[in-house]
Short mmCIF file of C-alpha atoms in Angstrom, two decimals:
data_model
loop_
_atom_site.label_atom_id
_atom_site.label_comp_id
_atom_site.label_asym_id
_atom_site.label_seq_id
_atom_site.Cartn_x
_atom_site.Cartn_y
_atom_site.Cartn_z
CA MET A 739 0.00 0.00 0.00
CA SER A 740 1.19 3.52 -0.78
CA THR A 741 1.90 6.00 2.00
CA PRO A 742 -1.11 8.29 2.54
CA LYS A 743 -0.75 11.94 1.60
CA PRO A 744 0.69 13.93 4.56
CA ILE A 745 -1.71 16.43 6.14
CA ARG A 746 -0.51 19.30 8.34
CA LEU A 747 -3.14 20.28 10.90
CA LEU A 748 -3.73 23.38 13.05
CA ILE A 749 -5.69 23.19 16.32
CA VAL A 750 -7.61 26.43 16.97
CA GLY A 751 -8.49 26.73 20.66
CA THR A 752 -6.87 24.69 23.42
CA GLY A 753 -9.72 24.07 25.87
CA SER A 754 -11.03 20.75 27.14
CA MET A 755 -12.35 19.50 23.77
CA ALA A 756 -9.12 20.34 21.97
CA ALA A 757 -7.28 17.44 23.66
CA TYR A 758 -9.97 15.05 22.38
CA HIS A 759 -9.43 16.29 18.82
CA VAL A 760 -5.65 16.04 19.10
CA GLU A 761 -5.81 12.42 20.26
CA ALA A 762 -8.28 11.54 17.49
CA PHE A 763 -6.09 13.03 14.77
CA LYS A 764 -2.91 11.43 16.17
CA LYS A 765 -4.42 8.02 15.45
CA ILE A 766 -4.55 8.76 11.72
CA PRO A 767 -1.42 7.82 9.73
CA ASN A 768 0.63 10.69 8.27
CA VAL A 769 -1.32 13.47 9.99
CA GLU A 770 0.92 15.95 11.80
CA ILE A 771 -0.40 18.56 14.22
CA VAL A 772 1.89 21.46 13.43
CA GLY A 773 0.44 24.31 15.47
CA GLY A 774 -1.92 25.48 18.17
CA VAL A 775 -3.82 28.77 18.48
CA ASP A 776 -5.01 30.47 21.67
CA VAL A 777 -5.07 34.04 22.97
CA ARG A 778 -4.05 32.70 26.41
CA ALA A 779 -0.27 32.40 26.18
CA GLU A 780 0.24 30.21 29.25
CA GLN A 781 -2.63 27.88 28.33
CA LEU A 782 -1.29 27.56 24.79
CA ALA A 783 2.27 26.84 25.93
CA ALA A 784 1.11 24.14 28.34
CA PHE A 785 -1.16 22.55 25.73
CA ASN A 786 1.55 22.48 23.07
CA GLU A 787 4.09 21.02 25.46
CA LYS A 788 1.70 18.30 26.61
CA HIS A 789 0.83 17.24 23.06
CA GLY A 790 4.21 17.80 21.41
CA ILE A 791 3.06 20.63 19.13
CA ALA A 792 5.94 22.73 17.82
CA ASN A 793 4.31 26.05 16.95
CA GLY A 794 2.02 28.38 18.86
CA PHE A 795 0.04 31.42 17.68
CA ALA A 796 -1.93 34.11 19.49
CA SER A 797 -4.49 34.41 16.70
CA VAL A 798 -5.79 32.66 13.60
CA GLU A 799 -4.52 35.57 11.52
CA GLU A 800 -0.99 35.02 12.86
CA ALA A 801 -1.21 31.33 11.98
CA ILE A 802 -2.51 32.13 8.49
CA THR A 803 0.39 34.52 7.90
CA TRP A 804 2.72 31.62 8.81
CA GLY A 805 0.66 29.44 6.53
CA GLN A 806 2.40 26.08 6.87
CA PHE A 807 -0.74 23.99 7.43
CA ASP A 808 -3.35 22.37 5.20
CA ALA A 809 -6.36 22.11 7.48
CA ALA A 810 -7.68 23.29 10.84
CA SER A 811 -9.76 21.86 13.64
CA ASN A 812 -11.73 24.73 15.20
CA VAL A 813 -12.35 23.96 18.88
CA THR A 814 -12.93 27.51 20.12
CA PRO A 815 -15.99 28.45 22.25
CA ASP A 816 -19.19 28.73 20.21
CA ARG A 817 -19.16 32.50 19.69
CA PHE A 818 -15.73 32.37 18.02
CA HIS A 819 -16.58 29.72 15.42
CA TYR A 820 -17.93 32.26 12.94
CA PRO A 821 -15.06 34.78 12.70
CA THR A 822 -12.20 32.29 13.02
CA THR A 823 -13.66 29.84 10.49
CA LEU A 824 -14.35 32.56 7.92
CA SER A 825 -10.70 33.62 8.14
CA LEU A 826 -9.54 30.04 7.60
CA LEU A 827 -11.87 29.55 4.64
CA ALA A 828 -10.69 32.82 3.05
CA ALA A 829 -7.15 31.42 3.30
CA GLY A 830 -8.23 28.26 1.45
CA LYS A 831 -7.88 25.91 4.42
CA HIS A 832 -10.00 22.81 5.02
CA VAL A 833 -11.94 23.14 8.31
CA LEU A 834 -13.49 20.78 10.84
CA CYS A 835 -15.55 22.97 13.20
CA GLU A 836 -16.98 22.00 16.56
CA LYS A 837 -20.73 22.17 16.93
CA PRO A 838 -22.75 24.32 16.78
CA LEU A 839 -21.42 25.70 13.52
CA ALA A 840 -22.43 29.20 14.65
CA THR A 841 -24.63 30.81 17.29
CA ASN A 842 -27.29 31.78 14.75
CA ALA A 843 -28.55 30.50 11.43
CA ALA A 844 -27.54 33.59 9.43
CA HIS A 845 -23.88 33.18 10.39
CA ALA A 846 -24.04 29.42 9.83
CA LEU A 847 -25.44 29.92 6.33
CA GLU A 848 -22.73 32.49 5.56
CA MET A 849 -20.10 29.98 6.68
CA ALA A 850 -21.62 27.23 4.52
CA GLU A 851 -21.68 29.51 1.48
CA ALA A 852 -18.08 30.64 2.11
CA ALA A 853 -16.93 27.02 2.36
CA ALA A 854 -18.67 26.12 -0.90
CA LYS A 855 -17.13 29.12 -2.64
CA ALA A 856 -13.67 28.24 -1.30
CA GLY A 857 -14.03 24.68 -2.58
CA VAL A 858 -12.49 23.18 0.55
CA VAL A 859 -13.50 20.22 2.69
CA ASN A 860 -15.75 21.43 5.50
CA ALA A 861 -17.25 19.43 8.34
CA VAL A 862 -19.10 19.94 11.62
CA HIS A 863 -18.13 17.78 14.56
CA PHE A 864 -21.51 16.25 15.39
CA SER A 865 -19.75 13.80 17.68
CA TYR A 866 -22.70 11.44 18.16
CA ARG A 867 -22.56 10.54 14.46
CA ARG A 868 -19.75 8.25 15.68
CA GLY A 869 -22.32 5.87 17.14
CA ALA A 870 -22.63 2.63 15.19
CA ALA A 871 -26.26 2.31 16.31
CA LEU A 872 -27.15 5.74 14.94
CA GLN A 873 -25.64 4.92 11.56
CA LYS A 874 -27.37 1.54 11.41
CA ALA A 875 -30.70 3.13 12.31
CA ALA A 876 -30.34 5.73 9.53
CA GLU A 877 -29.54 2.90 7.10
CA LEU A 878 -32.59 0.85 8.12
CA VAL A 879 -34.95 3.84 7.84
CA SER A 880 -33.50 4.74 4.43
CA GLU A 881 -34.01 1.16 3.23
CA GLY A 882 -37.67 1.26 4.32
CA ALA A 883 -37.28 -1.33 7.10
CA ILE A 884 -39.76 0.50 9.36
CA GLY A 885 -41.93 1.79 6.52
CA GLU A 886 -43.09 5.39 6.47
CA VAL A 887 -41.92 7.33 9.54
CA ARG A 888 -44.91 8.54 11.55
CA PHE A 889 -43.74 9.56 15.05
CA PHE A 890 -40.58 10.01 17.13
CA GLU A 891 -39.46 11.00 20.61
CA ALA A 892 -35.89 12.00 21.37
CA SER A 893 -33.99 13.27 24.39
CA TYR A 894 -30.53 14.36 25.49
CA LEU A 895 -30.30 14.26 29.28
CA GLN A 896 -27.52 15.59 31.52
CA ASN A 897 -27.46 16.24 35.26
CA TRP A 898 -24.44 18.48 35.86
CA LEU A 899 -26.47 21.41 37.25
CA HIS A 900 -27.05 19.21 40.31
CA LEU A 901 -23.30 18.64 40.70
CA GLU A 902 -20.30 20.90 41.36
CA TRP A 903 -20.04 23.39 38.49
CA GLN A 904 -19.61 26.80 40.18
CA THR A 905 -15.80 26.85 39.96
CA ARG A 906 -15.46 25.39 36.46
CA PRO A 907 -15.16 27.96 33.63
CA GLU A 908 -15.94 25.24 31.05
CA CYS A 909 -19.36 24.97 32.71
CA LEU A 910 -19.91 28.62 33.57
CA TRP A 911 -19.70 29.97 30.02
CA ARG A 912 -22.38 27.49 28.97
CA LEU A 913 -24.79 29.24 31.35
CA SER A 914 -24.14 32.79 30.15
CA THR A 915 -25.49 34.39 26.96
CA ALA A 916 -22.92 37.19 27.29
CA HIS A 917 -20.22 34.53 26.92
CA GLY A 918 -21.79 33.18 23.72
CA SER A 919 -24.01 30.38 25.06
CA ARG A 920 -27.40 29.49 23.59
CA GLY A 921 -28.00 27.33 26.65
CA ALA A 922 -29.05 23.70 26.63
CA LEU A 923 -30.86 24.35 23.34
CA GLY A 924 -27.66 25.34 21.54
CA ASP A 925 -25.23 23.10 23.40
CA THR A 926 -26.98 19.73 23.51
CA GLY A 927 -30.11 20.49 21.49
CA VAL A 928 -27.91 20.80 18.42
CA HIS A 929 -26.84 17.18 18.86
CA ILE A 930 -30.29 15.71 19.37
CA VAL A 931 -31.82 17.65 16.44
CA ASP A 932 -29.07 16.29 14.18
CA PHE A 933 -29.37 12.83 15.78
CA THR A 934 -33.13 12.69 15.15
CA THR A 935 -33.48 14.19 11.70
CA TYR A 936 -30.46 12.31 10.36
CA VAL A 937 -32.09 8.98 11.22
CA ALA A 938 -35.54 10.09 10.04
CA GLY A 939 -34.05 11.27 6.75
CA GLN A 940 -36.50 14.17 6.70
CA ALA A 941 -36.21 17.95 6.91
CA VAL A 942 -38.04 19.89 9.64
CA THR A 943 -40.95 21.99 8.37
CA SER A 944 -42.26 23.51 11.61
CA VAL A 945 -41.18 23.93 15.22
CA SER A 946 -42.76 24.84 18.53
CA GLY A 947 -40.38 25.43 21.43
CA LEU A 948 -40.37 26.04 25.18
CA LEU A 949 -37.27 27.14 27.11
CA THR A 950 -36.70 27.35 30.87
CA THR A 951 -33.95 29.10 32.83
CA TYR A 952 -33.81 28.34 36.55
CA ASP A 953 -33.14 31.54 38.49
CA ASN A 954 -31.89 30.01 41.73
CA LYS A 955 -28.66 28.42 40.52
CA ALA A 956 -26.49 30.94 42.38
CA PRO A 957 -27.01 34.01 44.61
CA GLY A 958 -27.97 36.98 42.46
CA GLY A 959 -28.06 34.78 39.37
CA LYS A 960 -24.35 35.13 38.66
CA VAL A 961 -20.93 33.70 39.46
CA GLY A 962 -18.16 36.27 39.09
CA ASP A 963 -18.47 37.81 35.63
CA TYR A 964 -20.87 35.11 34.44
CA VAL A 965 -24.55 36.10 34.42
CA LEU A 966 -26.42 32.78 34.46
CA ASP A 967 -29.20 33.64 32.01
CA ALA A 968 -28.95 30.93 29.32
CA ASN A 969 -31.71 28.32 29.14
CA ASP A 970 -31.22 25.16 31.22
CA SER A 971 -33.96 23.00 29.66
CA ALA A 972 -35.62 23.00 26.24
CA THR A 973 -38.49 21.11 24.69
CA MET A 974 -39.49 21.12 21.02
CA GLN A 975 -42.35 19.77 18.97
CA LEU A 976 -41.33 19.17 15.37
CA LYS A 977 -43.13 18.34 12.15
CA LEU A 978 -41.14 16.72 9.34
CA ALA A 979 -41.49 17.05 5.58
CA ASN A 980 -43.42 13.77 5.26
CA GLY A 981 -45.93 14.79 7.95
CA ALA A 982 -44.36 12.86 10.83
CA VAL A 983 -44.41 14.62 14.20
CA GLY A 984 -42.48 14.17 17.42
CA THR A 985 -40.81 15.69 20.44
CA ILE A 986 -37.25 16.60 21.35
CA THR A 987 -36.17 17.39 24.90
CA THR A 988 -32.83 18.42 26.33
CA THR A 989 -31.84 19.43 29.84
CA ARG A 990 -29.01 19.76 32.35
CA VAL A 991 -31.13 18.80 35.37
CA ALA A 992 -32.05 15.16 34.65
CA SER A 993 -30.98 13.54 37.92
CA GLY A 994 -29.23 10.24 37.38
CA HIS A 995 -28.33 10.91 33.75
CA GLY A 996 -24.71 11.89 33.15
CA ASN A 997 -24.76 12.11 29.36
CA ASP A 998 -27.56 10.11 27.77
CA LEU A 999 -29.12 10.35 24.32
CA ARG A 1000 -32.13 8.37 23.16
CA LEU A 1001 -34.24 8.25 20.03
CA ARG A 1002 -37.38 6.23 19.50
CA ILE A 1003 -38.70 6.36 15.96
CA TYR A 1004 -41.84 4.61 14.70
CA GLY A 1005 -43.02 3.77 11.19
CA THR A 1006 -45.79 1.85 9.49
CA LYS A 1007 -43.75 -1.39 9.50
CA GLY A 1008 -41.88 -1.17 12.81
CA GLY A 1009 -39.91 0.89 15.26
CA LEU A 1010 -36.32 1.51 16.34
CA GLU A 1011 -34.82 2.61 19.63
CA VAL A 1012 -31.31 4.09 19.60
CA SER A 1013 -29.45 4.92 22.81
CA ASP A 1014 -26.05 6.45 23.43
CA LYS A 1015 -24.95 6.48 27.05
CA ASP A 1016 -21.54 7.98 27.83
CA GLY A 1017 -20.28 7.05 24.36
CA ALA A 1018 -21.65 3.49 24.23
CA SER A 1019 -24.41 3.05 21.65
CA GLN A 1020 -27.04 0.36 21.18
CA MET A 1021 -30.09 -0.22 19.00
CA ARG A 1022 -33.22 -2.30 19.48
CA ALA A 1023 -35.83 -2.96 16.82
CA CYS A 1024 -39.39 -4.17 16.60
CA ILE A 1025 -39.96 -4.94 12.93
CA GLY A 1026 -42.22 -7.16 10.86
CA ALA A 1027 -43.70 -10.16 12.69
CA ASP A 1028 -42.38 -8.85 16.04
CA MET A 1029 -44.96 -6.05 15.83
CA GLU A 1030 -47.68 -8.62 16.60
CA THR A 1031 -46.09 -9.44 19.97
CA SER A 1032 -44.39 -6.08 20.61
CA GLU A 1033 -41.06 -7.86 20.96
CA TRP A 1034 -37.91 -5.76 20.75
CA ARG A 1035 -34.58 -7.27 19.72
CA VAL A 1036 -31.04 -5.94 20.00
CA VAL A 1037 -29.56 -5.30 16.54
CA ASP A 1038 -25.89 -5.86 15.74
CA CYS A 1039 -24.32 -2.60 14.55
CA PRO A 1040 -20.92 -2.79 12.82
CA ALA A 1041 -18.28 -0.22 13.71
CA ILE A 1042 -18.01 2.88 11.51
CA THR A 1043 -15.24 5.27 10.46
CA PRO A 1044 -14.98 8.22 12.91
CA ILE A 1045 -15.56 11.79 11.71
CA HIS A 1046 -11.91 12.80 12.12
CA GLU A 1047 -10.81 9.98 9.81
CA ARG A 1048 -13.52 10.82 7.27
CA PHE A 1049 -12.46 14.49 7.32
CA ILE A 1050 -8.85 13.59 6.53
CA ALA A 1051 -9.92 11.01 3.94
CA ALA A 1052 -12.02 13.65 2.17
CA ILE A 1053 -9.02 16.01 2.04
CA ARG A 1054 -6.96 13.19 0.51
CA GLY A 1055 -9.68 12.49 -2.05
CA GLU A 1056 -10.28 8.98 -0.79
CA LYS A 1057 -13.64 7.31 -1.35
CA THR A 1058 -15.38 7.14 2.01
CA PRO A 1059 -18.67 8.39 3.51
CA LEU A 1060 -18.37 12.15 3.95
CA PRO A 1061 -18.75 13.78 7.38
CA PRO A 1062 -21.67 16.20 8.02
CA ASN A 1063 -20.75 19.44 6.27
CA PHE A 1064 -21.38 23.13 6.96
CA ALA A 1065 -24.63 23.05 4.99
CA ARG A 1066 -25.89 20.43 7.44
CA GLY A 1067 -24.71 22.59 10.35
CA ALA A 1068 -26.69 25.54 8.97
CA GLU A 1069 -29.78 23.35 8.49
CA VAL A 1070 -29.71 22.24 12.14
CA GLN A 1071 -29.10 25.82 13.30
CA ARG A 1072 -32.26 26.97 11.49
CA VAL A 1073 -34.26 24.55 13.64
CA LEU A 1074 -32.66 25.83 16.85
CA ASP A 1075 -33.29 29.46 15.87
CA ALA A 1076 -36.92 28.63 15.12
CA ALA A 1077 -37.32 26.92 18.51
CA GLU A 1078 -35.90 30.00 20.24
CA GLU A 1079 -38.19 32.30 18.26
CA SER A 1080 -41.16 30.11 19.11
CA ALA A 1081 -40.36 30.17 22.83
CA ALA A 1082 -40.14 33.97 22.75
CA LYS A 1083 -43.61 34.06 21.15
CA GLY A 1084 -45.31 31.82 23.71
CA SER A 1085 -44.52 28.55 21.91
CA GLN A 1086 -46.10 29.72 18.67
CA ILE A 1087 -45.55 27.32 15.76
CA ILE A 1088 -42.78 28.58 13.47
CA THR A 1089 -42.74 27.39 9.86
CA LEU A 1090 -39.34 26.85 8.27
#
């Protein structure tokens, strides 16, 4: 076998998720992480030393001026995705961006259009696409195994607002709109909207949303400079293009649930249940003759190629399933924006 084309990678942002991206890329042959970017000099130096990264930059612009990289993994906080990614695209660099693609649909669409114009590989890190069960479920629905989709219920449950979070900046910014957070809706809702509609294979046509922010999380509703005003729980009612309806819920106060996703989707010929608990996925199905007895069976789900590997493969021009791109990120963001608009209007139905 020939040696794969070398890819030089830049890591933009050196927070908690950045280490996960570094380790994922290090597993891919002939990928070299050549630089890190962070405005915090001490944080950047420590990160680079820990991961053996030779070059450090205080800004994306500084890294672009240097220029000795082919692609970037953007792991900055949500509010920085838009400006930093646009700069990278303008420089002709391939970009994998953390979710959400942007903090509003207008910016996300602009990013998708800029990526298309630049002609570069672009991907959003919807991390739960890694689940073998999710991919198998999408395949079965696409093949017609459960017939016409009629109804679904999906949830993403976390409990960390009942635990110790007050001294952790990585938690605090997620509770503050001034620090770029769209709350549970934008942080975890983005995953479960992608999770659900990807399996259903249908676009969302209307949304009704309800958001809740609990005002007793801390004295005065703030911790230091962080005003804790972002939503903590969100519920959505969605209608899909084929007429199917269902619910999506996401929260940070689900006692006993550390990081649990679940989708139940029902069609005219059967149903599927997909779960992802702390990174371990499983699927059960009730299809065909089992519908008569309501028996559910565990389905074997073969392993899939992770998003980081598919991103690099796409850059190399290899034939492999493509990762979710910026256009998909913008599509999901439209749903989140509509849910937020609906909540502000008393849960009025918003048509997309």
